[in-house]
Structure formats: structure tokens, C-alpha cells
Amino acid sequence: MTRRRPALLVSVCAAILLVGACSSGVDIAEPTISTTLPQTASEESSQTPTSQTPTSQKSTSQTPTLPPPYIEGADWVDTEVGPSLQVRPTRNGRDVSGGTAGDEAWGEVLALHPDADRPGMRAQFDCHWTFARLVDPEKTSWNLEPRRPVVSESEMISTRCNPGFPEEK
């Protein structure tokens, strides 16, 4: 059975890989979470859950910090590696945080170009959304190519969101 690393740790290591400071052989240990269960009924009543949001809640439930639109435009162009959808994020798309913003941004891409819904294209977009915004926040466009192979998340990260062949110039 494969153990999944917490998303934050995967994101941190992936960002490091994208800037070339982390080797693919580095393994990040999972954090240890210690919990103490109540032993008696009185201890249990003193540990009744409150209405506060748990701190371990996944980021996917967080409301985006900036409003859409997140995508300024997207255009199909011919490049040396073949057709490429050049996605241009808005300022809010470059700066937003919150778990649902990436899904909303991909929805904006599909509203502009429904033909972008091809194997591997969403994974390339997600990689750019997660990491290109950190590594090169002012990059003019994120280029998604339908000819790139569908790969694992770790291979997508290790190839800097460009699996199969180098990034076009």
C-alpha cells in the first residue's frame, strides 16, 4: 500500500524541486500527530468539540482570498513542440490563495476553450497553478500542450510541469 504524504509537504518539496534545490531522492518524513483520548466520562465532557474550525482541515475548503476572474485569457498557438494553449492568469489569479481557486480557474480556462479538456492538460494546469505562481510569479503565460504524456504527480513536478519533452522557448 502506498502512503500519501500530506499535501503541504508534497507542495513544499515540489516547489523546491522546481527551483532545482532538492534532489529526487530526498524523502520528507511525515509529521507525527499525538492525540490523547479521554479516560473518564468527566474528561470526555471537558473535551467536547466546540464550533471552532479544526486547524487540520484541508485547504480545499478554504474560501479564496481574492475574487475571480483568475484567467485573463488563453490562446492556442503553434510552437516548436506543437500546439500549445497559452493560459494568461490575471493579477488575482497570480496572487489568490484558497483551496477552490484552482478549480475555479480551470473552469475559466474550459469556458474559454472547452477543447482544453484533454488527457494531461488539467494536470499541467494544476502544476503551473500550484508551482509556477511561486517560482516565476510574473511568467507571462502557462503553456499547456496536449501532446505531453500523462504522468504521475511526482514526475510532473520533477519535469517542472513539462513531462515528455523540454519546455518550448
mmCIF file with all atom_site columns, C-alpha atoms in Angstrom:
data_model
loop_
_atom_site.group_PDB
_atom_site.id
_atom_site.type_symbol
_atom_site.label_atom_id
_atom_site.label_alt_id
_atom_site.label_comp_id
_atom_site.label_asym_id
_atom_site.label_entity_id
_atom_site.label_seq_id
_atom_site.pdbx_PDB_ins_code
_atom_site.Cartn_x
_atom_site.Cartn_y
_atom_site.Cartn_z
_atom_site.occupancy
_atom_site.B_iso_or_equiv
_atom_site.pdbx_formal_charge
_atom_site.auth_seq_id
_atom_site.auth_comp_id
_atom_site.auth_asym_id
_atom_site.auth_atom_id
_atom_site.pdbx_PDB_model_num
ATOM 1   C CA . MET A 1 1   ? 0.000   0.000  0.000   1.00 0.00 ? 1   MET A CA 1
ATOM 2   C CA . THR A 1 2   ? 1.363   3.436  -0.914  1.00 0.00 ? 2   THR A CA 1
ATOM 3   C CA . ARG A 1 3   ? 1.473   6.028  1.849   1.00 0.00 ? 3   ARG A CA 1
ATOM 4   C CA . ARG A 1 4   ? 0.437   9.506  0.780   1.00 0.00 ? 4   ARG A CA 1
ATOM 5   C CA . ARG A 1 5   ? 2.381   12.468 2.074   1.00 0.00 ? 5   ARG A CA 1
ATOM 6   C CA . PRO A 1 6   ? 0.432   15.408 3.453   1.00 0.00 ? 6   PRO A CA 1
ATOM 7   C CA . ALA A 1 7   ? -0.335  17.826 0.622   1.00 0.00 ? 7   ALA A CA 1
ATOM 8   C CA . LEU A 1 8   ? 1.559   20.710 2.222   1.00 0.00 ? 8   LEU A CA 1
ATOM 9   C CA . LEU A 1 9   ? 4.773   18.676 2.464   1.00 0.00 ? 9   LEU A CA 1
ATOM 10  C CA . VAL A 1 10  ? 4.416   17.492 -1.122  1.00 0.00 ? 10  VAL A CA 1
ATOM 11  C CA . SER A 1 11  ? 3.857   21.093 -2.218  1.00 0.00 ? 11  SER A CA 1
ATOM 12  C CA . VAL A 1 12  ? 6.912   22.346 -0.336  1.00 0.00 ? 12  VAL A CA 1
ATOM 13  C CA . CYS A 1 13  ? 9.214   19.667 -1.729  1.00 0.00 ? 13  CYS A CA 1
ATOM 14  C CA . ALA A 1 14  ? 7.745   20.132 -5.191  1.00 0.00 ? 14  ALA A CA 1
ATOM 15  C CA . ALA A 1 15  ? 8.395   23.861 -5.074  1.00 0.00 ? 15  ALA A CA 1
ATOM 16  C CA . ILE A 1 16  ? 11.970  23.133 -4.027  1.00 0.00 ? 16  ILE A CA 1
ATOM 17  C CA . LEU A 1 17  ? 12.334  20.664 -6.907  1.00 0.00 ? 17  LEU A CA 1
ATOM 18  C CA . LEU A 1 18  ? 11.088  23.265 -9.344  1.00 0.00 ? 18  LEU A CA 1
ATOM 19  C CA . VAL A 1 19  ? 13.816  25.669 -8.337  1.00 0.00 ? 19  VAL A CA 1
ATOM 20  C CA . GLY A 1 20  ? 16.385  22.881 -8.526  1.00 0.00 ? 20  GLY A CA 1
ATOM 21  C CA . ALA A 1 21  ? 17.363  22.793 -4.857  1.00 0.00 ? 21  ALA A CA 1
ATOM 22  C CA . CYS A 1 22  ? 16.015  19.358 -3.989  1.00 0.00 ? 22  CYS A CA 1
ATOM 23  C CA . SER A 1 23  ? 17.114  16.014 -5.390  1.00 0.00 ? 23  SER A CA 1
ATOM 24  C CA . SER A 1 24  ? 14.517  13.457 -6.340  1.00 0.00 ? 24  SER A CA 1
ATOM 25  C CA . GLY A 1 25  ? 15.965  11.075 -3.744  1.00 0.00 ? 25  GLY A CA 1
ATOM 26  C CA . VAL A 1 26  ? 15.068  13.299 -0.796  1.00 0.00 ? 26  VAL A CA 1
ATOM 27  C CA . ASP A 1 27  ? 12.296  11.914 1.346   1.00 0.00 ? 27  ASP A CA 1
ATOM 28  C CA . ILE A 1 28  ? 10.329  14.077 3.729   1.00 0.00 ? 28  ILE A CA 1
ATOM 29  C CA . ALA A 1 29  ? 9.166   12.485 6.947   1.00 0.00 ? 29  ALA A CA 1
ATOM 30  C CA . GLU A 1 30  ? 5.511   12.795 7.774   1.00 0.00 ? 30  GLU A CA 1
ATOM 31  C CA . PRO A 1 31  ? 4.698   14.840 10.875  1.00 0.00 ? 31  PRO A CA 1
ATOM 32  C CA . THR A 1 32  ? 3.801   12.927 13.992  1.00 0.00 ? 32  THR A CA 1
ATOM 33  C CA . ILE A 1 33  ? 0.377   13.755 15.389  1.00 0.00 ? 33  ILE A CA 1
ATOM 34  C CA . SER A 1 34  ? -0.117  12.944 19.034  1.00 0.00 ? 34  SER A CA 1
ATOM 35  C CA . THR A 1 35  ? -3.601  12.659 20.498  1.00 0.00 ? 35  THR A CA 1
ATOM 36  C CA . THR A 1 36  ? -4.730  11.779 23.982  1.00 0.00 ? 36  THR A CA 1
ATOM 37  C CA . LEU A 1 37  ? -8.133  10.187 24.334  1.00 0.00 ? 37  LEU A CA 1
ATOM 38  C CA . PRO A 1 38  ? -10.202 10.887 27.468  1.00 0.00 ? 38  PRO A CA 1
ATOM 39  C CA . GLN A 1 39  ? -10.032 8.143  30.060  1.00 0.00 ? 39  GLN A CA 1
ATOM 40  C CA . THR A 1 40  ? -13.153 9.001  32.067  1.00 0.00 ? 40  THR A CA 1
ATOM 41  C CA . ALA A 1 41  ? -16.615 10.428 31.397  1.00 0.00 ? 41  ALA A CA 1
ATOM 42  C CA . SER A 1 42  ? -15.706 13.700 33.149  1.00 0.00 ? 42  SER A CA 1
ATOM 43  C CA . GLU A 1 43  ? -12.603 14.088 30.977  1.00 0.00 ? 43  GLU A CA 1
ATOM 44  C CA . GLU A 1 44  ? -14.707 13.361 27.916  1.00 0.00 ? 44  GLU A CA 1
ATOM 45  C CA . SER A 1 45  ? -17.249 16.088 28.728  1.00 0.00 ? 45  SER A CA 1
ATOM 46  C CA . SER A 1 46  ? -14.436 18.611 29.231  1.00 0.00 ? 46  SER A CA 1
ATOM 47  C CA . GLN A 1 47  ? -13.170 17.782 25.743  1.00 0.00 ? 47  GLN A CA 1
ATOM 48  C CA . THR A 1 48  ? -16.472 18.250 23.931  1.00 0.00 ? 48  THR A CA 1
ATOM 49  C CA . PRO A 1 49  ? -15.863 19.662 20.456  1.00 0.00 ? 49  PRO A CA 1
ATOM 50  C CA . THR A 1 50  ? -16.519 23.361 20.015  1.00 0.00 ? 50  THR A CA 1
ATOM 51  C CA . SER A 1 51  ? -17.822 25.181 16.993  1.00 0.00 ? 51  SER A CA 1
ATOM 52  C CA . GLN A 1 52  ? -14.297 26.248 16.025  1.00 0.00 ? 52  GLN A CA 1
ATOM 53  C CA . THR A 1 53  ? -12.938 25.057 12.716  1.00 0.00 ? 53  THR A CA 1
ATOM 54  C CA . PRO A 1 54  ? -10.297 22.367 13.208  1.00 0.00 ? 54  PRO A CA 1
ATOM 55  C CA . THR A 1 55  ? -6.805  23.511 12.306  1.00 0.00 ? 55  THR A CA 1
ATOM 56  C CA . SER A 1 56  ? -6.166  20.265 10.450  1.00 0.00 ? 56  SER A CA 1
ATOM 57  C CA . GLN A 1 57  ? -8.930  20.975 7.932   1.00 0.00 ? 57  GLN A CA 1
ATOM 58  C CA . LYS A 1 58  ? -7.773  20.617 4.332   1.00 0.00 ? 58  LYS A CA 1
ATOM 59  C CA . SER A 1 59  ? -7.113  23.793 2.370   1.00 0.00 ? 59  SER A CA 1
ATOM 60  C CA . THR A 1 60  ? -9.620  22.715 -0.287  1.00 0.00 ? 60  THR A CA 1
ATOM 61  C CA . SER A 1 61  ? -12.419 24.022 1.922   1.00 0.00 ? 61  SER A CA 1
ATOM 62  C CA . GLN A 1 62  ? -10.892 27.476 2.310   1.00 0.00 ? 62  GLN A CA 1
ATOM 63  C CA . THR A 1 63  ? -12.619 30.326 0.563   1.00 0.00 ? 63  THR A CA 1
ATOM 64  C CA . PRO A 1 64  ? -10.370 32.021 -1.996  1.00 0.00 ? 64  PRO A CA 1
ATOM 65  C CA . THR A 1 65  ? -8.799  35.212 -0.658  1.00 0.00 ? 65  THR A CA 1
ATOM 66  C CA . LEU A 1 66  ? -9.312  37.175 -3.895  1.00 0.00 ? 66  LEU A CA 1
ATOM 67  C CA . PRO A 1 67  ? -12.293 37.128 -6.255  1.00 0.00 ? 67  PRO A CA 1
ATOM 68  C CA . PRO A 1 68  ? -12.304 35.789 -9.822  1.00 0.00 ? 68  PRO A CA 1
ATOM 69  C CA . PRO A 1 69  ? -11.662 36.117 -12.651 1.00 0.00 ? 69  PRO A CA 1
ATOM 70  C CA . TYR A 1 70  ? -8.371  34.269 -12.322 1.00 0.00 ? 70  TYR A CA 1
ATOM 71  C CA . ILE A 1 71  ? -7.697  33.803 -16.030 1.00 0.00 ? 71  ILE A CA 1
ATOM 72  C CA . GLU A 1 72  ? -7.267  36.821 -18.313 1.00 0.00 ? 72  GLU A CA 1
ATOM 73  C CA . GLY A 1 73  ? -7.239  34.760 -21.482 1.00 0.00 ? 73  GLY A CA 1
ATOM 74  C CA . ALA A 1 74  ? -5.997  31.657 -23.235 1.00 0.00 ? 74  ALA A CA 1
ATOM 75  C CA . ASP A 1 75  ? -4.977  31.123 -26.844 1.00 0.00 ? 75  ASP A CA 1
ATOM 76  C CA . TRP A 1 76  ? -3.982  28.131 -28.917 1.00 0.00 ? 76  TRP A CA 1
ATOM 77  C CA . VAL A 1 77  ? -0.657  28.759 -30.661 1.00 0.00 ? 77  VAL A CA 1
ATOM 78  C CA . ASP A 1 78  ? 1.720   26.647 -32.733 1.00 0.00 ? 78  ASP A CA 1
ATOM 79  C CA . THR A 1 79  ? 5.135   26.218 -31.119 1.00 0.00 ? 79  THR A CA 1
ATOM 80  C CA . GLU A 1 80  ? 8.257   24.168 -31.828 1.00 0.00 ? 80  GLU A CA 1
ATOM 81  C CA . VAL A 1 81  ? 6.727   21.381 -29.695 1.00 0.00 ? 81  VAL A CA 1
ATOM 82  C CA . GLY A 1 82  ? 3.322   21.515 -31.405 1.00 0.00 ? 82  GLY A CA 1
ATOM 83  C CA . PRO A 1 83  ? 0.033   23.085 -30.365 1.00 0.00 ? 83  PRO A CA 1
ATOM 84  C CA . SER A 1 84  ? 0.107   24.852 -27.008 1.00 0.00 ? 84  SER A CA 1
ATOM 85  C CA . LEU A 1 85  ? -2.628  26.530 -25.010 1.00 0.00 ? 85  LEU A CA 1
ATOM 86  C CA . GLN A 1 86  ? -1.067  29.651 -23.537 1.00 0.00 ? 86  GLN A CA 1
ATOM 87  C CA . VAL A 1 87  ? -3.013  30.499 -20.395 1.00 0.00 ? 87  VAL A CA 1
ATOM 88  C CA . ARG A 1 88  ? -2.604  34.031 -19.031 1.00 0.00 ? 88  ARG A CA 1
ATOM 89  C CA . PRO A 1 89  ? -3.566  34.483 -15.365 1.00 0.00 ? 89  PRO A CA 1
ATOM 90  C CA . THR A 1 90  ? -4.956  37.757 -14.007 1.00 0.00 ? 90  THR A CA 1
ATOM 91  C CA . ARG A 1 91  ? -3.279  39.559 -11.107 1.00 0.00 ? 91  ARG A CA 1
ATOM 92  C CA . ASN A 1 92  ? -5.798  37.901 -8.771  1.00 0.00 ? 92  ASN A CA 1
ATOM 93  C CA . GLY A 1 93  ? -5.017  34.549 -10.390 1.00 0.00 ? 93  GLY A CA 1
ATOM 94  C CA . ARG A 1 94  ? -1.338  35.066 -9.610  1.00 0.00 ? 94  ARG A CA 1
ATOM 95  C CA . ASP A 1 95  ? -1.945  36.146 -6.004  1.00 0.00 ? 95  ASP A CA 1
ATOM 96  C CA . VAL A 1 96  ? -5.011  34.225 -4.804  1.00 0.00 ? 96  VAL A CA 1
ATOM 97  C CA . SER A 1 97  ? -4.837  31.574 -2.125  1.00 0.00 ? 97  SER A CA 1
ATOM 98  C CA . GLY A 1 98  ? -7.555  29.188 -1.051  1.00 0.00 ? 98  GLY A CA 1
ATOM 99  C CA . GLY A 1 99  ? -8.396  25.648 -1.998  1.00 0.00 ? 99  GLY A CA 1
ATOM 100 C CA . THR A 1 100 ? -11.159 26.202 -4.548  1.00 0.00 ? 100 THR A CA 1
ATOM 101 C CA . ALA A 1 101 ? -9.472  28.931 -6.597  1.00 0.00 ? 101 ALA A CA 1
ATOM 102 C CA . GLY A 1 102 ? -7.561  26.441 -8.791  1.00 0.00 ? 102 GLY A CA 1
ATOM 103 C CA . ASP A 1 103 ? -10.776 24.621 -9.684  1.00 0.00 ? 103 ASP A CA 1
ATOM 104 C CA . GLU A 1 104 ? -12.457 27.928 -10.475 1.00 0.00 ? 104 GLU A CA 1
ATOM 105 C CA . ALA A 1 105 ? -9.506  28.989 -12.634 1.00 0.00 ? 105 ALA A CA 1
ATOM 106 C CA . TRP A 1 106 ? -9.572  25.701 -14.587 1.00 0.00 ? 106 TRP A CA 1
ATOM 107 C CA . GLY A 1 107 ? -13.302 26.237 -15.107 1.00 0.00 ? 107 GLY A CA 1
ATOM 108 C CA . GLU A 1 108 ? -12.488 29.643 -16.597 1.00 0.00 ? 108 GLU A CA 1
ATOM 109 C CA . VAL A 1 109 ? -9.986  28.025 -18.966 1.00 0.00 ? 109 VAL A CA 1
ATOM 110 C CA . LEU A 1 110 ? -12.603 25.497 -20.089 1.00 0.00 ? 110 LEU A CA 1
ATOM 111 C CA . ALA A 1 111 ? -15.172 28.258 -20.569 1.00 0.00 ? 111 ALA A CA 1
ATOM 112 C CA . LEU A 1 112 ? -12.732 29.933 -22.977 1.00 0.00 ? 112 LEU A CA 1
ATOM 113 C CA . HIS A 1 113 ? -11.559 26.704 -24.639 1.00 0.00 ? 113 HIS A CA 1
ATOM 114 C CA . PRO A 1 114 ? -13.675 23.591 -23.991 1.00 0.00 ? 114 PRO A CA 1
ATOM 115 C CA . ASP A 1 115 ? -11.233 21.699 -26.236 1.00 0.00 ? 115 ASP A CA 1
ATOM 116 C CA . ALA A 1 116 ? -8.607  22.061 -23.470 1.00 0.00 ? 116 ALA A CA 1
ATOM 117 C CA . ASP A 1 117 ? -10.312 19.219 -21.612 1.00 0.00 ? 117 ASP A CA 1
ATOM 118 C CA . ARG A 1 118 ? -7.838  16.608 -22.874 1.00 0.00 ? 118 ARG A CA 1
ATOM 119 C CA . PRO A 1 119 ? -5.787  13.964 -21.046 1.00 0.00 ? 119 PRO A CA 1
ATOM 120 C CA . GLY A 1 120 ? -2.944  15.527 -19.089 1.00 0.00 ? 120 GLY A CA 1
ATOM 121 C CA . MET A 1 121 ? -3.963  19.138 -19.655 1.00 0.00 ? 121 MET A CA 1
ATOM 122 C CA . ARG A 1 122 ? -5.578  19.595 -16.227 1.00 0.00 ? 122 ARG A CA 1
ATOM 123 C CA . ALA A 1 123 ? -2.513  18.081 -14.527 1.00 0.00 ? 123 ALA A CA 1
ATOM 124 C CA . GLN A 1 124 ? -0.234  20.515 -16.383 1.00 0.00 ? 124 GLN A CA 1
ATOM 125 C CA . PHE A 1 125 ? -2.516  23.385 -15.386 1.00 0.00 ? 125 PHE A CA 1
ATOM 126 C CA . ASP A 1 126 ? -2.587  22.264 -11.744 1.00 0.00 ? 126 ASP A CA 1
ATOM 127 C CA . CYS A 1 127 ? 1.202   22.021 -11.694 1.00 0.00 ? 127 CYS A CA 1
ATOM 128 C CA . HIS A 1 128 ? 1.531   25.550 -13.072 1.00 0.00 ? 128 HIS A CA 1
ATOM 129 C CA . TRP A 1 129 ? -1.203  26.827 -10.752 1.00 0.00 ? 129 TRP A CA 1
ATOM 130 C CA . THR A 1 130 ? 0.499   25.341 -7.707  1.00 0.00 ? 130 THR A CA 1
ATOM 131 C CA . PHE A 1 131 ? 4.159   25.947 -8.513  1.00 0.00 ? 131 PHE A CA 1
ATOM 132 C CA . ALA A 1 132 ? 4.724   28.388 -11.381 1.00 0.00 ? 132 ALA A CA 1
ATOM 133 C CA . ARG A 1 133 ? 2.975   31.044 -9.350  1.00 0.00 ? 133 ARG A CA 1
ATOM 134 C CA . LEU A 1 134 ? 5.634   30.541 -6.638  1.00 0.00 ? 134 LEU A CA 1
ATOM 135 C CA . VAL A 1 135 ? 8.722   30.005 -8.763  1.00 0.00 ? 135 VAL A CA 1
ATOM 136 C CA . ASP A 1 136 ? 8.032   32.546 -11.538 1.00 0.00 ? 136 ASP A CA 1
ATOM 137 C CA . PRO A 1 137 ? 5.031   34.639 -10.460 1.00 0.00 ? 137 PRO A CA 1
ATOM 138 C CA . GLU A 1 138 ? 5.322   37.063 -13.368 1.00 0.00 ? 138 GLU A CA 1
ATOM 139 C CA . LYS A 1 139 ? 5.625   34.439 -16.123 1.00 0.00 ? 139 LYS A CA 1
ATOM 140 C CA . THR A 1 140 ? 3.514   35.765 -18.994 1.00 0.00 ? 140 THR A CA 1
ATOM 141 C CA . SER A 1 141 ? 1.697   32.521 -19.719 1.00 0.00 ? 141 SER A CA 1
ATOM 142 C CA . TRP A 1 142 ? 1.450   28.933 -18.618 1.00 0.00 ? 142 TRP A CA 1
ATOM 143 C CA . ASN A 1 143 ? 1.780   26.709 -21.650 1.00 0.00 ? 143 ASN A CA 1
ATOM 144 C CA . LEU A 1 144 ? -0.232  23.501 -21.728 1.00 0.00 ? 144 LEU A CA 1
ATOM 145 C CA . GLU A 1 145 ? 0.435   21.006 -24.500 1.00 0.00 ? 145 GLU A CA 1
ATOM 146 C CA . PRO A 1 146 ? -1.929  18.166 -25.383 1.00 0.00 ? 146 PRO A CA 1
ATOM 147 C CA . ARG A 1 147 ? 0.993   16.137 -26.803 1.00 0.00 ? 147 ARG A CA 1
ATOM 148 C CA . ARG A 1 148 ? 2.654   15.809 -23.396 1.00 0.00 ? 148 ARG A CA 1
ATOM 149 C CA . PRO A 1 149 ? 2.249   12.381 -21.770 1.00 0.00 ? 149 PRO A CA 1
ATOM 150 C CA . VAL A 1 150 ? 0.003   11.772 -18.787 1.00 0.00 ? 150 VAL A CA 1
ATOM 151 C CA . VAL A 1 151 ? 2.377   11.152 -15.868 1.00 0.00 ? 151 VAL A CA 1
ATOM 152 C CA . SER A 1 152 ? 2.365   10.761 -12.098 1.00 0.00 ? 152 SER A CA 1
ATOM 153 C CA . GLU A 1 153 ? 2.300   13.823 -9.874  1.00 0.00 ? 153 GLU A CA 1
ATOM 154 C CA . SER A 1 154 ? 5.926   13.282 -8.859  1.00 0.00 ? 154 SER A CA 1
ATOM 155 C CA . GLU A 1 155 ? 7.070   13.077 -12.492 1.00 0.00 ? 155 GLU A CA 1
ATOM 156 C CA . MET A 1 156 ? 5.045   16.181 -13.339 1.00 0.00 ? 156 MET A CA 1
ATOM 157 C CA . ILE A 1 157 ? 6.862   18.018 -10.561 1.00 0.00 ? 157 ILE A CA 1
ATOM 158 C CA . SER A 1 158 ? 10.323  16.662 -11.375 1.00 0.00 ? 158 SER A CA 1
ATOM 159 C CA . THR A 1 159 ? 9.918   17.775 -15.012 1.00 0.00 ? 159 THR A CA 1
ATOM 160 C CA . ARG A 1 160 ? 8.873   21.282 -13.909 1.00 0.00 ? 160 ARG A CA 1
ATOM 161 C CA . CYS A 1 161 ? 5.337   20.784 -15.302 1.00 0.00 ? 161 CYS A CA 1
ATOM 162 C CA . ASN A 1 162 ? 6.726   19.786 -18.722 1.00 0.00 ? 162 ASN A CA 1
ATOM 163 C CA . PRO A 1 163 ? 6.724   15.975 -18.975 1.00 0.00 ? 163 PRO A CA 1
ATOM 164 C CA . GLY A 1 164 ? 7.872   14.200 -22.107 1.00 0.00 ? 164 GLY A CA 1
ATOM 165 C CA . PHE A 1 165 ? 9.955   16.918 -23.705 1.00 0.00 ? 165 PHE A CA 1
ATOM 166 C CA . PRO A 1 166 ? 11.538  20.249 -22.753 1.00 0.00 ? 166 PRO A CA 1
ATOM 167 C CA . GLU A 1 167 ? 9.557   23.436 -22.307 1.00 0.00 ? 167 GLU A CA 1
ATOM 168 C CA . GLU A 1 168 ? 9.205   25.387 -25.517 1.00 0.00 ? 168 GLU A CA 1
ATOM 169 C CA . LYS A 1 169 ? 11.099  28.651 -25.746 1.00 0.00 ? 169 LYS A CA 1
#
